[in-house]
Amino acid sequence: MKKYIVLGLLAVLGYYLMSIFLLVDFGLPHFAHGVKDVYLSSSKNILKVSNAVTAIVVNFRGFDTLGEVTVLFLSATAMSGILYKKRHDIGERSILFPASSIIRSGAKMLFPSITLLGIYVFIHGHLSPGGGFQGGTIIATGFLLMLLTYQNYSVSHNRLVWVESVAGMLFVIIGLAGYFMKGSFLENVLPVGELNDLFSGGVIGIIYVLVGFKVAAELIGIIYTILHEKG
Amino acid sequence: MVGSPVLFVAIPLLAAFLIPLMGMIWKEFVRIIPGLVLAYMLVLSVSLIIYIQSHGTIVEVISGWGPPVGINLVFSPFSGALTTLMTFLGLLVWLYSHKFKRNVDYEPAKKYFILLMLMVTGSVGMVLTGDLFNMFVFIEIVSISGYGLTSFFVRRDSAEAAFKFLLMGAFASSFLLIGIMIIYTQLGTLNMAEIAQRMPQMDYHMKVFSLIFILVAIGVEAETFPLNGWAPDVYTQAPGPISAAMSGIVVKAAVYANIRIIYTMYDLQGAYEYLLIIGLITFIVAETAALKQERLKRMLAYSSIGQMGLAMIAFGIGTKEGVYAALFLMFSHAIIKSLLFFSGSYLVYNKTSKYIKHVNGMGKYLPITAFLFTLGAFAIIGLPPFMGFWSKLALLSAAADSNLVILVAVILVVSIVEAVYYLRVVNRIFFFKKRANTKPEKPTINAMIAMLSLAAIVLVIGFYPDLVTGLIERAADDLMDKGRYIGEILSKN
C-alpha cells in the first residue's frame, strides 16, 4: 500500500515538473533575455577567450568555480576521513583476479596518451571544448586503469597532497592578486592577448590548468582510497 | 576600509588548502590554523560592522563585473549581524573542540578541523552572497562538510545518520537547482537584487513553482516540519561541538536564505502565511516530540527544531516587530543552544547511547557544567532575567500587536511543554542519585572557557538587552526595506 502511495505522489510530482518544462519556451528568440548577451559579447571582445563557456565558468562566475573546487576538495577530505584506517590496517587492493597480459601491455601503451589527452584538454580549455574539470577527470581515468591493471602500482599519497594543496592555493592567490592589484577578487591581472592564441584570456587559462591539476589529484586520491578499502 | 567581505571566503579557503602542507611540518598546525582563521574572520566582521554604521552597506564586486553580470557579496546590517554571530560561534566551537579531539589520530583531526572551518565559511558565504547560484554553491559546501562531520565517529549509527542527511541533502540540492533554473529561464539573471526587481514580470505559475522548489530545498537545511527527519539523528550522532555548530550556525544560515528569498525576491501573496503556518506546525510537533525523547542530544535537537519554528512564526507575522523578534530569537537561540550542547555533551560524556538518565546526580561531580546547563535550560524556556526571556517577549508582543491572540496562547501553552522537559533534566541532574556505571568527565580548560563565555553573554544580555537591540533593530530595518537593497546593489553597476 505504501508503495502505491509513493508511486502516486511521484507521478503527481512528475506531472507538474513536466508541465512546467513545457511552459518554458526553450529555443525561442526571447528566451532568457538577460545577462547572457553581456557574457557572449564580452568574452570575445574584452576577455579575448574564444570558448565562452570557459569565460563564464572561470571569469564571470569564477567565484562559483572556486566554490565547486572546494566542494570536490571537501568530498575527498570527508571520504578519506570516513574510510580512514590506521596504518597497519590498510588492506590489500581489492582486485578479484589479475589482469591478462593483453590488458597489461595495452594499459602501458594507453596510459601516456590518456595523460597527454587530459593535459591537452585542460591547457586548451579556453580555446576548445573542455577545461580543467574534464581534463583532470581524463587523467584520473588513466591512473584508474593503471591501478586496476597492476597490483603493485602505487601513487605517492604525499605527492598527491602537494599537487592538490599547491594548485588550490595558487587559485586563491591569483584571486587575491586581482583583489590587491585591481580591487576585485579574481579579476584578470594579466594582459589578455589575441583571440584564439594559446596565451590569451589572461589568468583564465592559468586557473583552468590549476583546476585540472587539482581535480586530477583529488580524483586519483579518491580512487586510491576506495581501492584500498578493506572489504 | 579594514578589509572586504570577500576575505571571509578567500582566507579560509587558502588556509584549508594550506593545512595539509603545514600538517607535514608540525602536526599542531592543523589544530591551530583553523582557530586563527576563525578569529580573523570574527575580527574582520566586527570591524566591518563598525565600518558600515557610518558608511552604509558594502557591496563587493567579484571578478570585476558589476551586478547583475558578475557575482557580488553584500555586507549589510542584516547579513553583517548574522556573520558576526556565526564567526563568533565558530570560534567558540573550535575552542571547545581544540583539546576535546586530542585523543584522536592526526588524520581524523585534520579532517575534522578542515571540515569545521569550511562549514562555518560556507554558512557565512550563504549569508553574504547576493547571487542565487552562488548561494547554491555555498549550501553544497555546508552540506558536504555536514555529512563528513556527522560520520566523524565511524560507527554504524553515525553512518546511518550521515547517509540519511546525504539523501535528504542531495534531494534538496537538485530541487534548489531546478528552482534556480526556472528563475533563470524566465528572467535571464541570477542576481538576487535583479530577480527581485524583475519578479513582477514573471509568469504567475512559474513564480509559484520555483518558490515551491526553492522552499522545499532550503526547508531541508532550515529544519522546517516535514523535511527535518534527518536532524534528530544527525544531532545525536555527530560530535557535541558539531551539533552546536549545526544548530547555531548552519540552520541560521538556512533560515536567512529562506527569509531573503521570501521577503526580498518574491512578491507573492500568502508567503508570510506559509511561514506562519509551517512555523507553527514545526514548533508544536517538535516540542511535543522533544517531550518523549530518552536521549539528551535528541531532546536538544527537537528543541532546536522547535525554536527555529518559533523564528519562522515571528518572520511570518510580517511586521517590523515580527522581524525584530525573529532576529532576536535566532540570536538568543544560537547562543543558548550552543551552551546547552556544549555542557550537555559533557554531562553524558562517557556513554555512546547518551540517555537522559545518564545525567543523574551529575550536579555533584560536575558542578560548573551542571550549573551552566541549568542556566541554558532556564534561558531557553524564557525565564527572566535571561536572554531567552527578552526574545520570547519580543515575539509575544509582536504577535499581540498584530492581533494574533490565538498565536500568543498557543506559544505560551507549548512553552509549558518546553519547560516540562527541560526542568525534568535539571531535576535529574541535581536531585537524583548518580548511576553506578556512569563516570563523570571533567571538561577541558578550553571547553570551560567556551562555555563560560557563552553563559556570560546569556546573563549580560539578560540584564542589559540594549547592548544588542540596536544592532538587531538596524538588521530588521535592513531586511524590511526591499527597495533600498535592490537600489544599493544595482547602483554598483
PDB file of N, CA and C in Angstrom, chain A residues 16-17 20-21 23-24 31-35 38-39 42 59-61 63-64 66-68 70-71 73-74 77-78 80-82 84 86 158 161-162 165 168-169 172 179 184-187 214, chain B residues 4 6 9-10 13-14 16-18 20-21 24 60-65 68-69 71 105 107-108 111 114-115 118 131 133-134 137-138 141 144 148 151 154 181 185 187-188 190 198 206 209 213:
ATOM      1  N   TYR A  16       3.664  17.596 -12.659  1.00  0.00           N
ATOM      2  CA  TYR A  16       3.828  19.044 -12.510  1.00  0.00           C
ATOM      3  C   TYR A  16       5.159  19.512 -13.058  1.00  0.00           C
ATOM      4  N   LEU A  17       6.212  18.712 -12.820  1.00  0.00           N
ATOM      5  CA  LEU A  17       7.535  19.076 -13.353  1.00  0.00           C
ATOM      6  C   LEU A  17       7.448  19.189 -14.871  1.00  0.00           C
ATOM      7  N   ILE A  20       5.678  22.249 -16.083  1.00  0.00           N
ATOM      8  CA  ILE A  20       6.473  23.486 -16.005  1.00  0.00           C
ATOM      9  C   ILE A  20       7.431  23.552 -17.175  1.00  0.00           C
ATOM     10  N   PHE A  21       8.094  22.431 -17.449  1.00  0.00           N
ATOM     11  CA  PHE A  21       9.093  22.495 -18.502  1.00  0.00           C
ATOM     12  C   PHE A  21       8.458  22.718 -19.857  1.00  0.00           C
ATOM     13  N   LEU A  23       6.078  24.713 -20.254  1.00  0.00           N
ATOM     14  CA  LEU A  23       5.764  26.150 -20.293  1.00  0.00           C
ATOM     15  C   LEU A  23       6.980  26.989 -20.676  1.00  0.00           C
ATOM     16  N   VAL A  24       8.192  26.457 -20.423  1.00  0.00           N
ATOM     17  CA  VAL A  24       9.398  27.231 -20.724  1.00  0.00           C
ATOM     18  C   VAL A  24       9.625  27.226 -22.226  1.00  0.00           C
ATOM     19  N   PHE A  31      13.863  33.907 -25.418  1.00  0.00           N
ATOM     20  CA  PHE A  31      14.204  33.063 -24.286  1.00  0.00           C
ATOM     21  C   PHE A  31      15.401  33.648 -23.542  1.00  0.00           C
ATOM     22  N   ALA A  32      15.230  33.807 -22.240  1.00  0.00           N
ATOM     23  CA  ALA A  32      16.310  34.255 -21.373  1.00  0.00           C
ATOM     24  C   ALA A  32      17.054  35.455 -21.917  1.00  0.00           C
ATOM     25  N   HIS A  33      16.325  36.519 -22.106  1.00  0.00           N
ATOM     26  CA  HIS A  33      16.993  37.805 -22.304  1.00  0.00           C
ATOM     27  C   HIS A  33      17.619  38.093 -20.955  1.00  0.00           C
ATOM     28  N   GLY A  34      18.724  38.730 -20.933  1.00  0.00           N
ATOM     29  CA  GLY A  34      19.336  38.992 -19.633  1.00  0.00           C
ATOM     30  C   GLY A  34      20.834  39.017 -19.776  1.00  0.00           C
ATOM     31  N   VAL A  35      21.528  38.479 -18.778  1.00  0.00           N
ATOM     32  CA  VAL A  35      22.972  38.633 -18.739  1.00  0.00           C
ATOM     33  C   VAL A  35      23.681  37.872 -19.851  1.00  0.00           C
ATOM     34  N   VAL A  38      25.601  39.914 -22.456  1.00  0.00           N
ATOM     35  CA  VAL A  38      26.850  40.502 -21.970  1.00  0.00           C
ATOM     36  C   VAL A  38      27.941  39.432 -21.947  1.00  0.00           C
ATOM     37  N   TYR A  39      27.596  38.255 -21.485  1.00  0.00           N
ATOM     38  CA  TYR A  39      28.581  37.173 -21.432  1.00  0.00           C
ATOM     39  C   TYR A  39      29.166  36.905 -22.809  1.00  0.00           C
ATOM     40  N   SER A  42      31.216  40.094 -24.206  1.00  0.00           N
ATOM     41  CA  SER A  42      32.471  40.473 -23.553  1.00  0.00           C
ATOM     42  C   SER A  42      33.479  39.346 -23.506  1.00  0.00           C
ATOM     43  N   ASN A  59      35.734  33.213 -15.307  1.00  0.00           N
ATOM     44  CA  ASN A  59      35.825  34.635 -15.015  1.00  0.00           C
ATOM     45  C   ASN A  59      34.535  35.223 -14.464  1.00  0.00           C
ATOM     46  N   PHE A  60      33.473  35.227 -15.264  1.00  0.00           N
ATOM     47  CA  PHE A  60      32.230  35.852 -14.782  1.00  0.00           C
ATOM     48  C   PHE A  60      31.752  35.186 -13.502  1.00  0.00           C
ATOM     49  N   ARG A  61      31.775  33.866 -13.494  1.00  0.00           N
ATOM     50  CA  ARG A  61      31.321  33.138 -12.314  1.00  0.00           C
ATOM     51  C   ARG A  61      32.471  32.352 -11.697  1.00  0.00           C
ATOM     52  N   PHE A  63      33.962  32.789  -9.006  1.00  0.00           N
ATOM     53  CA  PHE A  63      33.781  32.564  -7.570  1.00  0.00           C
ATOM     54  C   PHE A  63      33.053  31.249  -7.333  1.00  0.00           C
ATOM     55  N   ASP A  64      32.064  30.965  -8.189  1.00  0.00           N
ATOM     56  CA  ASP A  64      31.356  29.688  -8.090  1.00  0.00           C
ATOM     57  C   ASP A  64      32.302  28.530  -8.341  1.00  0.00           C
ATOM     58  N   LEU A  66      35.503  28.448  -7.827  1.00  0.00           N
ATOM     59  CA  LEU A  66      36.313  28.260  -6.620  1.00  0.00           C
ATOM     60  C   LEU A  66      35.519  27.456  -5.597  1.00  0.00           C
ATOM     61  N   GLY A  67      34.231  27.768  -5.494  1.00  0.00           N
ATOM     62  CA  GLY A  67      33.376  27.019  -4.573  1.00  0.00           C
ATOM     63  C   GLY A  67      33.260  25.564  -4.989  1.00  0.00           C
ATOM     64  N   GLU A  68      33.112  25.308  -6.289  1.00  0.00           N
ATOM     65  CA  GLU A  68      32.966  23.928  -6.751  1.00  0.00           C
ATOM     66  C   GLU A  68      34.242  23.140  -6.501  1.00  0.00           C
ATOM     67  N   THR A  70      36.218  23.686  -4.124  1.00  0.00           N
ATOM     68  CA  THR A  70      36.202  23.406  -2.689  1.00  0.00           C
ATOM     69  C   THR A  70      35.269  22.249  -2.375  1.00  0.00           C
ATOM     70  N   VAL A  71      34.132  22.187  -3.091  1.00  0.00           N
ATOM     71  CA  VAL A  71      33.198  21.088  -2.851  1.00  0.00           C
ATOM     72  C   VAL A  71      33.875  19.754  -3.123  1.00  0.00           C
ATOM     73  N   PHE A  73      37.103  19.186  -3.075  1.00  0.00           N
ATOM     74  CA  PHE A  73      38.117  19.015  -2.026  1.00  0.00           C
ATOM     75  C   PHE A  73      37.477  18.488  -0.753  1.00  0.00           C
ATOM     76  N   LEU A  74      36.318  19.044  -0.413  1.00  0.00           N
ATOM     77  CA  LEU A  74      35.634  18.613   0.805  1.00  0.00           C
ATOM     78  C   LEU A  74      35.171  17.179   0.696  1.00  0.00           C
ATOM     79  N   THR A  77      38.092  15.010   1.156  1.00  0.00           N
ATOM     80  CA  THR A  77      38.518  15.018   2.558  1.00  0.00           C
ATOM     81  C   THR A  77      37.576  14.198   3.413  1.00  0.00           C
ATOM     82  N   ALA A  78      36.274  14.445   3.233  1.00  0.00           N
ATOM     83  CA  ALA A  78      35.296  13.749   4.070  1.00  0.00           C
ATOM     84  C   ALA A  78      35.355  12.247   3.810  1.00  0.00           C
ATOM     85  N   SER A  80      37.914  10.393   2.650  1.00  0.00           N
ATOM     86  CA  SER A  80      39.081   9.719   3.209  1.00  0.00           C
ATOM     87  C   SER A  80      39.003   9.718   4.730  1.00  0.00           C
ATOM     88  N   GLY A  81      38.274  10.691   5.300  1.00  0.00           N
ATOM     89  CA  GLY A  81      38.079  10.664   6.746  1.00  0.00           C
ATOM     90  C   GLY A  81      37.214   9.488   7.168  1.00  0.00           C
ATOM     91  N   ILE A  82      36.180   9.202   6.371  1.00  0.00           N
ATOM     92  CA  ILE A  82      35.292   8.092   6.732  1.00  0.00           C
ATOM     93  C   ILE A  82      35.991   6.755   6.523  1.00  0.00           C
ATOM     94  N   TYR A  84      39.074   6.200   6.632  1.00  0.00           N
ATOM     95  CA  TYR A  84      40.405   6.198   7.237  1.00  0.00           C
ATOM     96  C   TYR A  84      40.628   4.960   8.095  1.00  0.00           C
ATOM     97  N   LYS A  86      43.842   2.956  10.422  1.00  0.00           N
ATOM     98  CA  LYS A  86      45.185   3.109  10.965  1.00  0.00           C
ATOM     99  C   LYS A  86      46.171   2.438  10.020  1.00  0.00           C
ATOM    100  N   ASN A 158      51.688  11.537  -0.437  1.00  0.00           N
ATOM    101  CA  ASN A 158      52.203  12.871  -0.141  1.00  0.00           C
ATOM    102  C   ASN A 158      52.276  13.743  -1.378  1.00  0.00           C
ATOM    103  N   VAL A 161      48.914  15.083  -2.169  1.00  0.00           N
ATOM    104  CA  VAL A 161      48.550  16.176  -1.265  1.00  0.00           C
ATOM    105  C   VAL A 161      49.239  17.462  -1.689  1.00  0.00           C
ATOM    106  N   TRP A 162      50.514  17.334  -2.098  1.00  0.00           N
ATOM    107  CA  TRP A 162      51.242  18.532  -2.532  1.00  0.00           C
ATOM    108  C   TRP A 162      50.579  19.163  -3.751  1.00  0.00           C
ATOM    109  N   SER A 165      47.181  20.720  -2.813  1.00  0.00           N
ATOM    110  CA  SER A 165      47.242  21.919  -1.986  1.00  0.00           C
ATOM    111  C   SER A 165      47.825  23.093  -2.741  1.00  0.00           C
ATOM    112  N   GLY A 168      45.347  24.423  -5.347  1.00  0.00           N
ATOM    113  CA  GLY A 168      44.256  25.161  -4.715  1.00  0.00           C
ATOM    114  C   GLY A 168      44.707  26.506  -4.204  1.00  0.00           C
ATOM    115  N   MET A 169      45.901  26.512  -3.565  1.00  0.00           N
ATOM    116  CA  MET A 169      46.382  27.776  -3.011  1.00  0.00           C
ATOM    117  C   MET A 169      46.665  28.787  -4.117  1.00  0.00           C
ATOM    118  N   VAL A 172      43.536  30.528  -5.206  1.00  0.00           N
ATOM    119  CA  VAL A 172      43.124  31.607  -4.301  1.00  0.00           C
ATOM    120  C   VAL A 172      44.092  32.780  -4.395  1.00  0.00           C
ATOM    121  N   TYR A 179      42.425  41.000  -6.311  1.00  0.00           N
ATOM    122  CA  TYR A 179      41.854  41.874  -5.283  1.00  0.00           C
ATOM    123  C   TYR A 179      42.801  42.991  -4.915  1.00  0.00           C
ATOM    124  N   SER A 184      39.340  43.891  -7.163  1.00  0.00           N
ATOM    125  CA  SER A 184      38.213  42.970  -7.102  1.00  0.00           C
ATOM    126  C   SER A 184      38.718  41.544  -7.241  1.00  0.00           C
ATOM    127  N   PHE A 185      38.222  40.668  -6.382  1.00  0.00           N
ATOM    128  CA  PHE A 185      38.701  39.290  -6.282  1.00  0.00           C
ATOM    129  C   PHE A 185      38.568  38.578  -7.611  1.00  0.00           C
ATOM    130  N   LEU A 186      39.593  37.837  -8.009  1.00  0.00           N
ATOM    131  CA  LEU A 186      39.603  37.028  -9.226  1.00  0.00           C
ATOM    132  C   LEU A 186      39.599  37.863 -10.506  1.00  0.00           C
ATOM    133  N   GLU A 187      39.819  39.165 -10.400  1.00  0.00           N
ATOM    134  CA  GLU A 187      39.839  39.958 -11.632  1.00  0.00           C
ATOM    135  C   GLU A 187      41.118  39.659 -12.402  1.00  0.00           C
ATOM    136  N   LYS A 214      44.318  20.066  -9.823  1.00  0.00           N
ATOM    137  CA  LYS A 214      43.665  19.813  -8.544  1.00  0.00           C
ATOM    138  C   LYS A 214      42.635  18.693  -8.678  1.00  0.00           C
TER     139      LYS A 214
ATOM    140  N   SER B   4      37.660  43.394   3.313  1.00  0.00           N
ATOM    141  CA  SER B   4      36.493  43.369   2.457  1.00  0.00           C
ATOM    142  C   SER B   4      35.772  42.045   2.645  1.00  0.00           C
ATOM    143  N   VAL B   6      34.981  39.781   0.771  1.00  0.00           N
ATOM    144  CA  VAL B   6      35.447  38.615   0.018  1.00  0.00           C
ATOM    145  C   VAL B   6      36.485  37.830   0.822  1.00  0.00           C
ATOM    146  N   VAL B   9      35.691  34.517   2.531  1.00  0.00           N
ATOM    147  CA  VAL B   9      35.719  33.264   1.797  1.00  0.00           C
ATOM    148  C   VAL B   9      37.149  32.936   1.381  1.00  0.00           C
ATOM    149  N   ALA B  10      37.881  33.953   0.915  1.00  0.00           N
ATOM    150  CA  ALA B  10      39.209  33.694   0.353  1.00  0.00           C
ATOM    151  C   ALA B  10      40.178  33.172   1.411  1.00  0.00           C
ATOM    152  N   LEU B  13      39.555  29.513   2.581  1.00  0.00           N
ATOM    153  CA  LEU B  13      39.865  28.540   1.530  1.00  0.00           C
ATOM    154  C   LEU B  13      41.368  28.397   1.375  1.00  0.00           C
ATOM    155  N   LEU B  14      42.064  29.538   1.397  1.00  0.00           N
ATOM    156  CA  LEU B  14      43.532  29.491   1.321  1.00  0.00           C
ATOM    157  C   LEU B  14      44.063  28.629   2.456  1.00  0.00           C
ATOM    158  N   ALA B  16      42.468  26.318   4.141  1.00  0.00           N
ATOM    159  CA  ALA B  16      42.071  24.912   4.021  1.00  0.00           C
ATOM    160  C   ALA B  16      43.012  24.168   3.093  1.00  0.00           C
ATOM    161  N   PHE B  17      43.439  24.842   1.992  1.00  0.00           N
ATOM    162  CA  PHE B  17      44.363  24.172   1.081  1.00  0.00           C
ATOM    163  C   PHE B  17      45.756  24.101   1.682  1.00  0.00           C
ATOM    164  N   LEU B  18      46.062  25.049   2.582  1.00  0.00           N
ATOM    165  CA  LEU B  18      47.404  25.106   3.171  1.00  0.00           C
ATOM    166  C   LEU B  18      47.572  24.081   4.284  1.00  0.00           C
ATOM    167  N   PRO B  20      46.918  20.853   4.888  1.00  0.00           N
ATOM    168  CA  PRO B  20      47.600  19.569   4.702  1.00  0.00           C
ATOM    169  C   PRO B  20      49.113  19.711   4.597  1.00  0.00           C
ATOM    170  N   LEU B  21      49.583  20.819   3.946  1.00  0.00           N
ATOM    171  CA  LEU B  21      51.022  21.019   3.816  1.00  0.00           C
ATOM    172  C   LEU B  21      51.646  21.383   5.159  1.00  0.00           C
ATOM    173  N   MET B  24      52.308  18.617   7.526  1.00  0.00           N
ATOM    174  CA  MET B  24      53.510  17.803   7.332  1.00  0.00           C
ATOM    175  C   MET B  24      54.678  18.389   8.121  1.00  0.00           C
ATOM    176  N   GLU B  60      30.339  44.185  -2.518  1.00  0.00           N
ATOM    177  CA  GLU B  60      31.657  43.818  -3.033  1.00  0.00           C
ATOM    178  C   GLU B  60      31.495  43.098  -4.359  1.00  0.00           C
ATOM    179  N   VAL B  61      32.140  43.660  -5.389  1.00  0.00           N
ATOM    180  CA  VAL B  61      32.040  43.070  -6.719  1.00  0.00           C
ATOM    181  C   VAL B  61      33.159  42.048  -6.891  1.00  0.00           C
ATOM    182  N   ILE B  62      32.856  40.930  -7.544  1.00  0.00           N
ATOM    183  CA  ILE B  62      33.872  39.900  -7.762  1.00  0.00           C
ATOM    184  C   ILE B  62      34.134  39.748  -9.241  1.00  0.00           C
ATOM    185  N   SER B  63      35.398  39.502  -9.599  1.00  0.00           N
ATOM    186  CA  SER B  63      35.875  39.351 -10.973  1.00  0.00           C
ATOM    187  C   SER B  63      35.748  40.635 -11.779  1.00  0.00           C
ATOM    188  N   GLY B  64      35.482  41.737 -11.127  1.00  0.00           N
ATOM    189  CA  GLY B  64      35.450  42.996 -11.845  1.00  0.00           C
ATOM    190  C   GLY B  64      34.195  43.232 -12.665  1.00  0.00           C
ATOM    191  N   TRP B  65      33.192  42.380 -12.534  1.00  0.00           N
ATOM    192  CA  TRP B  65      31.938  42.579 -13.270  1.00  0.00           C
ATOM    193  C   TRP B  65      30.862  42.967 -12.276  1.00  0.00           C
ATOM    194  N   PRO B  68      24.283  43.064 -12.622  1.00  0.00           N
ATOM    195  CA  PRO B  68      23.953  41.656 -12.411  1.00  0.00           C
ATOM    196  C   PRO B  68      24.855  40.682 -13.155  1.00  0.00           C
ATOM    197  N   VAL B  69      25.891  41.187 -13.863  1.00  0.00           N
ATOM    198  CA  VAL B  69      26.683  40.264 -14.694  1.00  0.00           C
ATOM    199  C   VAL B  69      27.525  39.345 -13.822  1.00  0.00           C
ATOM    200  N   ILE B  71      29.237  38.142  -9.857  1.00  0.00           N
ATOM    201  CA  ILE B  71      28.739  37.770  -8.539  1.00  0.00           C
ATOM    202  C   ILE B  71      29.078  38.909  -7.582  1.00  0.00           C
ATOM    203  N   ASP B 105      43.452  10.492  16.360  1.00  0.00           N
ATOM    204  CA  ASP B 105      44.619  10.421  15.482  1.00  0.00           C
ATOM    205  C   ASP B 105      44.793  11.715  14.695  1.00  0.00           C
ATOM    206  N   GLU B 107      45.223  12.131  11.350  1.00  0.00           N
ATOM    207  CA  GLU B 107      44.438  12.228  10.112  1.00  0.00           C
ATOM    208  C   GLU B 107      42.982  12.644  10.370  1.00  0.00           C
ATOM    209  N   PRO B 108      42.256  11.935  11.250  1.00  0.00           N
ATOM    210  CA  PRO B 108      40.881  12.379  11.514  1.00  0.00           C
ATOM    211  C   PRO B 108      40.820  13.787  12.079  1.00  0.00           C
ATOM    212  N   LYS B 111      41.001  16.204   9.206  1.00  0.00           N
ATOM    213  CA  LYS B 111      39.716  16.253   8.507  1.00  0.00           C
ATOM    214  C   LYS B 111      38.713  17.082   9.305  1.00  0.00           C
ATOM    215  N   ILE B 114      39.456  20.878   9.174  1.00  0.00           N
ATOM    216  CA  ILE B 114      39.218  21.465   7.839  1.00  0.00           C
ATOM    217  C   ILE B 114      37.719  21.554   7.578  1.00  0.00           C
ATOM    218  N   LEU B 115      37.007  20.453   7.865  1.00  0.00           N
ATOM    219  CA  LEU B 115      35.571  20.445   7.590  1.00  0.00           C
ATOM    220  C   LEU B 115      34.841  21.466   8.453  1.00  0.00           C
ATOM    221  N   LEU B 118      35.453  24.959   7.071  1.00  0.00           N
ATOM    222  CA  LEU B 118      34.743  25.237   5.827  1.00  0.00           C
ATOM    223  C   LEU B 118      33.234  25.252   6.028  1.00  0.00           C
ATOM    224  N   ASP B 131      23.946  36.473  -4.870  1.00  0.00           N
ATOM    225  CA  ASP B 131      23.709  35.775  -6.119  1.00  0.00           C
ATOM    226  C   ASP B 131      23.106  34.424  -5.803  1.00  0.00           C
ATOM    227  N   PHE B 133      22.784  31.522  -7.507  1.00  0.00           N
ATOM    228  CA  PHE B 133      23.525  30.298  -7.770  1.00  0.00           C
ATOM    229  C   PHE B 133      24.720  30.173  -6.830  1.00  0.00           C
ATOM    230  N   ASN B 134      25.316  31.302  -6.518  1.00  0.00           N
ATOM    231  CA  ASN B 134      26.421  31.282  -5.566  1.00  0.00           C
ATOM    232  C   ASN B 134      25.955  30.757  -4.217  1.00  0.00           C
ATOM    233  N   VAL B 137      26.020  27.086  -4.325  1.00  0.00           N
ATOM    234  CA  VAL B 137      27.366  26.527  -4.144  1.00  0.00           C
ATOM    235  C   VAL B 137      27.723  26.488  -2.658  1.00  0.00           C
ATOM    236  N   PHE B 138      27.396  27.563  -1.942  1.00  0.00           N
ATOM    237  CA  PHE B 138      27.740  27.585  -0.519  1.00  0.00           C
ATOM    238  C   PHE B 138      26.899  26.577   0.269  1.00  0.00           C
ATOM    239  N   ILE B 141      28.674  23.422  -0.063  1.00  0.00           N
ATOM    240  CA  ILE B 141      29.857  23.351   0.809  1.00  0.00           C
ATOM    241  C   ILE B 141      29.424  23.007   2.229  1.00  0.00           C
ATOM    242  N   ILE B 144      28.031  19.286   2.459  1.00  0.00           N
ATOM    243  CA  ILE B 144      29.024  18.209   2.334  1.00  0.00           C
ATOM    244  C   ILE B 144      29.901  18.152   3.571  1.00  0.00           C
ATOM    245  N   GLY B 148      30.241  14.870   6.243  1.00  0.00           N
ATOM    246  CA  GLY B 148      31.525  14.331   6.701  1.00  0.00           C
ATOM    247  C   GLY B 148      31.645  14.385   8.210  1.00  0.00           C
ATOM    248  N   SER B 151      29.538  11.775  10.298  1.00  0.00           N
ATOM    249  CA  SER B 151      30.066  10.413  10.402  1.00  0.00           C
ATOM    250  C   SER B 151      31.479  10.425  10.963  1.00  0.00           C
ATOM    251  N   VAL B 154      33.356   6.873  13.305  1.00  0.00           N
ATOM    252  CA  VAL B 154      32.917   5.899  12.308  1.00  0.00           C
ATOM    253  C   VAL B 154      32.219   4.751  13.026  1.00  0.00           C
ATOM    254  N   MET B 181      16.923  27.183 -11.889  1.00  0.00           N
ATOM    255  CA  MET B 181      16.868  27.094 -13.337  1.00  0.00           C
ATOM    256  C   MET B 181      15.581  27.723 -13.871  1.00  0.00           C
ATOM    257  N   THR B 185      15.459  30.743 -16.550  1.00  0.00           N
ATOM    258  CA  THR B 185      14.836  30.707 -17.874  1.00  0.00           C
ATOM    259  C   THR B 185      13.846  31.849 -18.044  1.00  0.00           C
ATOM    260  N   LEU B 187      13.859  34.982 -16.241  1.00  0.00           N
ATOM    261  CA  LEU B 187      14.355  36.334 -16.081  1.00  0.00           C
ATOM    262  C   LEU B 187      15.759  36.524 -16.636  1.00  0.00           C
ATOM    263  N   GLY B 188      16.473  35.448 -16.909  1.00  0.00           N
ATOM    264  CA  GLY B 188      17.791  35.570 -17.508  1.00  0.00           C
ATOM    265  C   GLY B 188      18.831  36.163 -16.585  1.00  0.00           C
ATOM    266  N   LEU B 190      20.729  35.811 -12.386  1.00  0.00           N
ATOM    267  CA  LEU B 190      20.812  35.066 -11.141  1.00  0.00           C
ATOM    268  C   LEU B 190      21.051  35.994  -9.966  1.00  0.00           C
ATOM    269  N   ARG B 198      12.774  42.372 -11.062  1.00  0.00           N
ATOM    270  CA  ARG B 198      12.027  41.975 -12.252  1.00  0.00           C
ATOM    271  C   ARG B 198      11.009  40.893 -11.970  1.00  0.00           C
ATOM    272  N   MET B 206       5.054  30.036 -12.997  1.00  0.00           N
ATOM    273  CA  MET B 206       6.497  29.850 -12.825  1.00  0.00           C
ATOM    274  C   MET B 206       6.937  30.333 -11.449  1.00  0.00           C
ATOM    275  N   PHE B 209       5.830  27.787  -8.848  1.00  0.00           N
ATOM    276  CA  PHE B 209       6.590  26.540  -8.931  1.00  0.00           C
ATOM    277  C   PHE B 209       8.015  26.745  -8.422  1.00  0.00           C
ATOM    278  N   PHE B 213       9.852  24.847  -5.222  1.00  0.00           N
ATOM    279  CA  PHE B 213      11.090  24.066  -5.298  1.00  0.00           C
ATOM    280  C   PHE B 213      12.139  24.627  -4.346  1.00  0.00           C
TER     281      PHE B 213
END
